[in-house]
Short mmCIF file of C-alpha atoms and ligand atoms in Angstrom, two decimals:
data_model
loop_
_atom_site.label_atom_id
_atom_site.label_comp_id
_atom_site.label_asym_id
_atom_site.label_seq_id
_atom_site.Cartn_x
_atom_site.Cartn_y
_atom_site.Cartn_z
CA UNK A 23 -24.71 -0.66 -27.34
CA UNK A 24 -22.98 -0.29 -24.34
CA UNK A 25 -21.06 3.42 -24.00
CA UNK A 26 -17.49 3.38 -24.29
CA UNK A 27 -15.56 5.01 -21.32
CA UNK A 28 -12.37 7.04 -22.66
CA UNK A 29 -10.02 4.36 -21.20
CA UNK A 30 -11.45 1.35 -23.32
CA UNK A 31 -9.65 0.66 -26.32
CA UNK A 32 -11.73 0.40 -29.70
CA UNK A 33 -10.32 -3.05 -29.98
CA UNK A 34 -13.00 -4.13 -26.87
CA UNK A 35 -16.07 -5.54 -27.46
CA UNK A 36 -18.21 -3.86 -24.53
CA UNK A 37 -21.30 -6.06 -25.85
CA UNK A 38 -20.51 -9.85 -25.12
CA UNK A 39 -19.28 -10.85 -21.55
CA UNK A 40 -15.92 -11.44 -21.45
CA UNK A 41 -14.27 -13.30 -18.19
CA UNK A 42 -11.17 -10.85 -17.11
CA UNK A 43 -13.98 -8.42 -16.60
CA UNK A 44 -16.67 -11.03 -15.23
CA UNK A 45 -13.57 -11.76 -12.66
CA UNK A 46 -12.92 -8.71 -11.94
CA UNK A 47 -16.80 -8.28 -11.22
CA UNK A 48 -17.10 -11.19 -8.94
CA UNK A 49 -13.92 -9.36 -6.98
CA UNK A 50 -15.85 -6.28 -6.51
CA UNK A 51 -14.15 -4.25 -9.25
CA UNK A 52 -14.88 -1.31 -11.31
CA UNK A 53 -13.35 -2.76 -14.81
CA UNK A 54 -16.98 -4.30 -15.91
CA UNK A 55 -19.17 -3.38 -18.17
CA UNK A 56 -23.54 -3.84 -18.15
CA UNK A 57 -22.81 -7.34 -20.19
CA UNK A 58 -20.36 -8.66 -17.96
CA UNK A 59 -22.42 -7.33 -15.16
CA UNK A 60 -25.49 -9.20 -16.24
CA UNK A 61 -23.50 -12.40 -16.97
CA UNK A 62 -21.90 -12.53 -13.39
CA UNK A 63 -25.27 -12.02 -11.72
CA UNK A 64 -26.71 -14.84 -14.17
CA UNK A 65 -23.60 -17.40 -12.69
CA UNK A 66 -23.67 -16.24 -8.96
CA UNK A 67 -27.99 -17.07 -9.66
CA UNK A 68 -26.71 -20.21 -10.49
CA UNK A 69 -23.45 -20.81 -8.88
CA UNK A 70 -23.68 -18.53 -6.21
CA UNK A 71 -20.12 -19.44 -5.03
CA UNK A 72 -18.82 -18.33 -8.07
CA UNK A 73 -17.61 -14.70 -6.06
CA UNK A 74 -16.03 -17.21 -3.09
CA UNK A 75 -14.47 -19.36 -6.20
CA UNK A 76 -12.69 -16.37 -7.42
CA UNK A 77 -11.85 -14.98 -3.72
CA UNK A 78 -10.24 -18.13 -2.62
CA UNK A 79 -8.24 -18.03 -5.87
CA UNK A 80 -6.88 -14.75 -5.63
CA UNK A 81 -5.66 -15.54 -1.67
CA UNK A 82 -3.83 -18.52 -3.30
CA UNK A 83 -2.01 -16.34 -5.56
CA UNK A 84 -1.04 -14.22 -2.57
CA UNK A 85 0.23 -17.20 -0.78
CA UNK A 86 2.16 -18.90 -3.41
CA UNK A 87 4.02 -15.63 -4.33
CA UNK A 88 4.91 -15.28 -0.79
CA UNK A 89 5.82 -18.74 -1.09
CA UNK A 90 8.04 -17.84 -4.00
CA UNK A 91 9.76 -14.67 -2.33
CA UNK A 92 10.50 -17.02 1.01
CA UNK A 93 12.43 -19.13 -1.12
CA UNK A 94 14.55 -16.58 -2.85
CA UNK A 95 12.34 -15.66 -6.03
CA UNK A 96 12.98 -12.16 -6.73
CA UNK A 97 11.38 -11.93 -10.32
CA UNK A 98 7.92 -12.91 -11.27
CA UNK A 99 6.47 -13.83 -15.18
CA UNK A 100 2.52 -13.36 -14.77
CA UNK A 101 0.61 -14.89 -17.57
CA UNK A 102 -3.03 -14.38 -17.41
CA UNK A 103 -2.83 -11.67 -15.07
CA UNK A 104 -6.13 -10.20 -15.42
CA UNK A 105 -7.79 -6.90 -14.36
CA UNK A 106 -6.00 -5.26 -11.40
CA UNK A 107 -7.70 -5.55 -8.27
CA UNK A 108 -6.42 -5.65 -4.99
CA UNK A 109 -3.36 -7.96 -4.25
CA UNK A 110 -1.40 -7.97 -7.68
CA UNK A 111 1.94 -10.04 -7.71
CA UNK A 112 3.95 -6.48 -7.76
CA UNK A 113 2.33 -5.24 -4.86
CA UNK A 114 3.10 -8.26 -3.06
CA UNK A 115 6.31 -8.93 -4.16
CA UNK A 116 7.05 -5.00 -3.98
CA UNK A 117 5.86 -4.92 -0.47
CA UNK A 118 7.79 -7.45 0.57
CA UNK A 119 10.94 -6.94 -1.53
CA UNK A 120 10.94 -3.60 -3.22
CA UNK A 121 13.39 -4.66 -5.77
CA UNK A 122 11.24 -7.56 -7.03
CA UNK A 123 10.56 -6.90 -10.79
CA UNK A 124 7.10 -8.44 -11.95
CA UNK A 125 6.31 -8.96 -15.75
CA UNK A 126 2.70 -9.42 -16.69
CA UNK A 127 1.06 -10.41 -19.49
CA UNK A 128 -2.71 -10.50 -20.86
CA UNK A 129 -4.50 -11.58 -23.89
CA UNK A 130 -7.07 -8.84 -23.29
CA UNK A 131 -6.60 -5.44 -24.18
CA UNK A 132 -8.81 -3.52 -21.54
CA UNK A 133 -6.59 -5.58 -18.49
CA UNK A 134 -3.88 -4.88 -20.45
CA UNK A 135 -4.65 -1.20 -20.46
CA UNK A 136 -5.79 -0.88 -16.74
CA UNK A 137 -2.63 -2.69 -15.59
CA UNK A 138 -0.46 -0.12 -17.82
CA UNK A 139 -2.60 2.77 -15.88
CA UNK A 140 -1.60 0.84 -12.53
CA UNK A 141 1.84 0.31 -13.12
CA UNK A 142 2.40 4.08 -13.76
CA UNK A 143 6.04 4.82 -12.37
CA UNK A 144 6.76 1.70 -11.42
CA UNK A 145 10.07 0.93 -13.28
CA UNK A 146 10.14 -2.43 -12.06
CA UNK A 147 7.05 -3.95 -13.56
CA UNK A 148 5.24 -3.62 -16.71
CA UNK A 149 2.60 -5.44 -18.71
CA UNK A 150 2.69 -6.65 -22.27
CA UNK A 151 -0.42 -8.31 -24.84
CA UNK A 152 0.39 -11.54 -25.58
CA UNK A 153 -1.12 -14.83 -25.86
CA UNK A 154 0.10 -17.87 -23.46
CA UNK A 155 -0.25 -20.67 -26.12
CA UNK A 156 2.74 -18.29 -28.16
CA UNK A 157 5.25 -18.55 -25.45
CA UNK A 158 8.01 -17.12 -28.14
CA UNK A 159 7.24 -13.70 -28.30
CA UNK A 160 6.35 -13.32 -24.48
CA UNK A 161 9.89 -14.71 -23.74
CA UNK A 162 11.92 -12.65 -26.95
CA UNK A 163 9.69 -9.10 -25.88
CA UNK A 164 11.62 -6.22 -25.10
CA UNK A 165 10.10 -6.03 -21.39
CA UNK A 166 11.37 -9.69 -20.89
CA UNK A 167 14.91 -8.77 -21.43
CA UNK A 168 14.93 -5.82 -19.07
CA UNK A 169 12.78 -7.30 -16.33
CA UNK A 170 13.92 -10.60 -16.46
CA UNK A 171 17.12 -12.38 -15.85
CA UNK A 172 16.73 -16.40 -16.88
CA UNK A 173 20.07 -16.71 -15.54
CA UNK A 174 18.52 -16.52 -12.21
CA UNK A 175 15.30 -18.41 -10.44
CA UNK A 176 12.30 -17.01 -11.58
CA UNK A 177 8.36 -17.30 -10.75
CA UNK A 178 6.01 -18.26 -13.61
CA UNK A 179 2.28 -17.92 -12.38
CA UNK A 180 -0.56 -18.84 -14.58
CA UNK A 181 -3.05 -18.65 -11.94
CA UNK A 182 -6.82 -19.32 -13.46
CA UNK A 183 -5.83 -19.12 -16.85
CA UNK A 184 -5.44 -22.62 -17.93
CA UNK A 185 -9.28 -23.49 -18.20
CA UNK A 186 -9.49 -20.80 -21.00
CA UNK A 187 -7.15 -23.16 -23.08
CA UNK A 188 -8.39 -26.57 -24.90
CA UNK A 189 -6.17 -29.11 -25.55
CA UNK A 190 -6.22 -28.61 -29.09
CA UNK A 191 -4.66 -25.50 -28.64
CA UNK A 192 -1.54 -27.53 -26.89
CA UNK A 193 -1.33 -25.48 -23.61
CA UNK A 194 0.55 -28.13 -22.89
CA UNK A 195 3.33 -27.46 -24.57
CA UNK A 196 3.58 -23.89 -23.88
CA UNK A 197 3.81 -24.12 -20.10
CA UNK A 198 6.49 -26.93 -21.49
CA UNK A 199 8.22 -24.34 -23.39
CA UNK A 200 8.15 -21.43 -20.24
CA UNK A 201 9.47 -24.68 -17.82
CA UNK A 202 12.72 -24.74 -20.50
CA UNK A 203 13.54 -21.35 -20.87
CA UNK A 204 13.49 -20.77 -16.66
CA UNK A 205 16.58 -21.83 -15.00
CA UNK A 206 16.82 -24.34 -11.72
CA UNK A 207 15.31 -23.20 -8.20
CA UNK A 208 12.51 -21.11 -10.36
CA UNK A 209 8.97 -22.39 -9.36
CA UNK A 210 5.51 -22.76 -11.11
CA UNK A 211 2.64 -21.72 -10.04
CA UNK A 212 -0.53 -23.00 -11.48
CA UNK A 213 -4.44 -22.79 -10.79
CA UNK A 214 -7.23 -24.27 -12.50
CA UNK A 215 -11.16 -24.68 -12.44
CA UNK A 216 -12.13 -28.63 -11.00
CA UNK A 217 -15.93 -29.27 -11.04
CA UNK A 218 -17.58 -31.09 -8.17
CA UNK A 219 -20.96 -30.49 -8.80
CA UNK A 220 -23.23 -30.21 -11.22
CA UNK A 221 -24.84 -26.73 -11.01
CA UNK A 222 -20.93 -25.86 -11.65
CA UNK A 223 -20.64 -27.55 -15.10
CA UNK A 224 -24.02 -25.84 -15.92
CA UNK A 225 -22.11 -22.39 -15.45
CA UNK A 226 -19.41 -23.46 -17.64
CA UNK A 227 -22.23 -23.87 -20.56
CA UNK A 228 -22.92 -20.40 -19.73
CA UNK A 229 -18.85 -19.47 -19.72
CA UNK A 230 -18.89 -21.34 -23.08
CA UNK A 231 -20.93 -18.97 -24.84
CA UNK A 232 -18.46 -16.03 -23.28
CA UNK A 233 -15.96 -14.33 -25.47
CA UNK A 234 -13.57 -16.58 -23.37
CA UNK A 235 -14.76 -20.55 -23.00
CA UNK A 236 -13.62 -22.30 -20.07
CA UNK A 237 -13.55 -26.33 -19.23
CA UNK A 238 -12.67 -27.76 -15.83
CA UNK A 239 -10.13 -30.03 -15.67
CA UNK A 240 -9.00 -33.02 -13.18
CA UNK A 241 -5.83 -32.95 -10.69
CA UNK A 242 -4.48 -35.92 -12.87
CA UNK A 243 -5.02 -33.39 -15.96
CA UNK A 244 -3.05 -30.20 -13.99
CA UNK A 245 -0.57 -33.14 -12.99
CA UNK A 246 0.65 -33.41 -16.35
CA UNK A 247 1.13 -29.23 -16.86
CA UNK A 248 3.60 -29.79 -13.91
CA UNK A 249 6.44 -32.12 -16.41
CA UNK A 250 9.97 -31.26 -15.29
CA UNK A 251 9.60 -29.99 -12.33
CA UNK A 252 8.79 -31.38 -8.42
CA UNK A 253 5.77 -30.12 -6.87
CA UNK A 254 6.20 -28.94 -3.77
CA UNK A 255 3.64 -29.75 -0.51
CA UNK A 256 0.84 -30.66 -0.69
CA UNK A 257 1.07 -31.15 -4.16
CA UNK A 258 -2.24 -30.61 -6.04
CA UNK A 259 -4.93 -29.58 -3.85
CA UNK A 260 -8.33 -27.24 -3.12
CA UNK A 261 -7.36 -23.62 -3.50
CA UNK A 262 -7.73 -23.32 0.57
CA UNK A 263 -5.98 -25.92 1.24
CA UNK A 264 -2.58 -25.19 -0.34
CA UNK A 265 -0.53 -23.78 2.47
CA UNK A 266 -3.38 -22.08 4.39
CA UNK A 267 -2.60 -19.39 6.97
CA UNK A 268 -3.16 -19.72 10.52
CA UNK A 269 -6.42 -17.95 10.36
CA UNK A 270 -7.73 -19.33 6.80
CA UNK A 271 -10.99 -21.34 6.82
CA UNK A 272 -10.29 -24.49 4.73
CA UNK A 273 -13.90 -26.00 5.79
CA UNK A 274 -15.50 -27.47 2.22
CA UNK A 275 -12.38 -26.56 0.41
CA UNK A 276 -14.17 -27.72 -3.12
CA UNK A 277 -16.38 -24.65 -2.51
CA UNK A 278 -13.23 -22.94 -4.55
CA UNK A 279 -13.69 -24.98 -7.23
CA UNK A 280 -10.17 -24.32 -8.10
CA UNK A 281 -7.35 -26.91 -7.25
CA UNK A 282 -4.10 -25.64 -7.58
CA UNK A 283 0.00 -26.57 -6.92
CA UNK A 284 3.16 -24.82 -6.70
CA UNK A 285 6.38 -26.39 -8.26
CA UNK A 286 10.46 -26.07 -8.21
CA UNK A 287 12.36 -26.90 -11.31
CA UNK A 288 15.16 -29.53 -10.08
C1 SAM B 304 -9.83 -15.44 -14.27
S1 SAM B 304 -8.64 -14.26 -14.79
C2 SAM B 304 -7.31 -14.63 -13.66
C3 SAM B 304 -6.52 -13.42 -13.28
C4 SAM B 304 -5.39 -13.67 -12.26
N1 SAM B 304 -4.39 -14.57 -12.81
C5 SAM B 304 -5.93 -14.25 -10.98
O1 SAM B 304 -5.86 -15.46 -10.81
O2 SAM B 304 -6.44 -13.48 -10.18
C6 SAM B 304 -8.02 -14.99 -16.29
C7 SAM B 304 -7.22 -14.05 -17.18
O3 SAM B 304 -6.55 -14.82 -18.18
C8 SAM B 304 -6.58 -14.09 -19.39
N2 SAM B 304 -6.38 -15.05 -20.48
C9 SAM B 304 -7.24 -15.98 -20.93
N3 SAM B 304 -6.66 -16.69 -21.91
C10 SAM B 304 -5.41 -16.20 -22.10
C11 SAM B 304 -4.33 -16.51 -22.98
N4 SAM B 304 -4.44 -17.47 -23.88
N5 SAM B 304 -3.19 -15.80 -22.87
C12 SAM B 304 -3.07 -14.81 -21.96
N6 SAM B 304 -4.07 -14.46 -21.11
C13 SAM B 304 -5.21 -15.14 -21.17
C14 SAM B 304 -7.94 -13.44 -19.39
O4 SAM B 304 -7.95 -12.33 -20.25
C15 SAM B 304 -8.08 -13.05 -17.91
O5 SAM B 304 -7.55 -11.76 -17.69
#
């Protein structure tokens, strides 16, 4: 049994892998335990551009909601947000734009309960549990009405969260229902595991057997989570290639394994 640091909520189980943590292992962060250790050093054995994969992801984020704050977005809906590590949406969007109000939400207890630590005295962001496939209570919470105007443009990331959902559980129709309920000029940001080669769909047996299954889907497949709104250039692409900056390195962009867009609602 793995010992339980004062932080982690009883509700955590500290002996299977989960992948907030494995992520936030592959990032170089402190919020993993031995099993989620073990587990990431078992993928990066096999997919050893599994810690790039994750790297390249996160500098998308950073770019899109830079993207987002260029064009006016001044309030940010997270879903999926993971474990803080460097680079969250609020310090981005704070940085940039000090009034820009971020909520975030997580399935997970333990990134719930780091980002809570994070956020600290920051009266303009907060984090809620809740589960994206239940877009009702997310959108009805208490933190949504203060931190949130729908009146007015807002950003909806769900940035490498998507492969966690099957299509049984309709994801579908949840990012469907957060598309309705945001108002003209607000944008969508999405991400989302692609395989290329084989030795990646042999880690996503091993992600399978996670607390947290994962499957890869196609650009055609992401496509379709886009409905109702215009993707913006380029469109669906390799994690590097979206909007690089000057100084990026977009050689072998599959080596993300993440392909990625950024929308406007017409
Ligand atoms: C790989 S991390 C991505 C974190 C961050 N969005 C990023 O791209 O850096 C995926 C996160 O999604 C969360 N997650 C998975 N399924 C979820 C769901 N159905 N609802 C909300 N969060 C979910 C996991 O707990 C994890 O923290």
């Amino acid at each position: 049994m793995t010992e339980r640091p004062s932080w982690a909520p009883e509700s955590i189980d500290l002996d299977r892998p989960n992948a907030a943590r494995v992520y936030d292992y592959l990032l170089g962060g402190a919020a993993n335990f031995e099993k989620d250790r073990e587990f990431g050093e078992n993928l990066l054995r096999i997919a050893p551009e599994s810690a790039t994969a994750a790297r390249l992801n996160r500098a998308f984020l950073r770019r899109a909601v830079k993207y987002c704050l260029d064009n006016g977005i001044r309030q940010f809906l997270d879903i999926g947000s993971g474990i803080p590590t460097a680079g969250n949406v609020h310090e981005i969007a704070q940085r940039n734009e000090p009034s820009a109000r971020v909520l975030y939400v997580d399935r997970e207890p333990v990134a719930v309960t780091h980002t809570e630590l994070m956020l600290k005295g920051n009266e303009n962001a907060a984090v809620i549990q809740g589960n994206l496939i239940e877009p009702e209570p997310i959108l009805a919470s208490p933190e949504a009405a203060r931190l949130l105007n729908f009146d007015e443009p807002i950003a909806v990331l769900m940035v490498a969260v998507l492969h966690f959902l099957p299509d049984d559980t309709e994801p579908q129709r949840a990012v469907a229902r957060y598309v309705d309920a945001i108002t003209p000029g607000s944008h969508l940001v999405l991400s989302h595991v692609a395989l290329r080669e084989e030795q990646a769909a042999e880690a996503w047996e091993m992600y399978k057997k996670s607390t947290t299954p994962a499957l890869p889907r196609t650009r055609a497949q992401l496509a379709e989570f886009f409905a109702g709104t215009d993707l913006v250039e380029p469109g669906i692409v390799w994690a590097p290639e979206w909007r690089p900056d000057p100084d990026d390195d977009t050689n072998e962009p599959f080596r993300s394994h993440i392909i990625c867009g950024v929308a406007r609602k017409p």
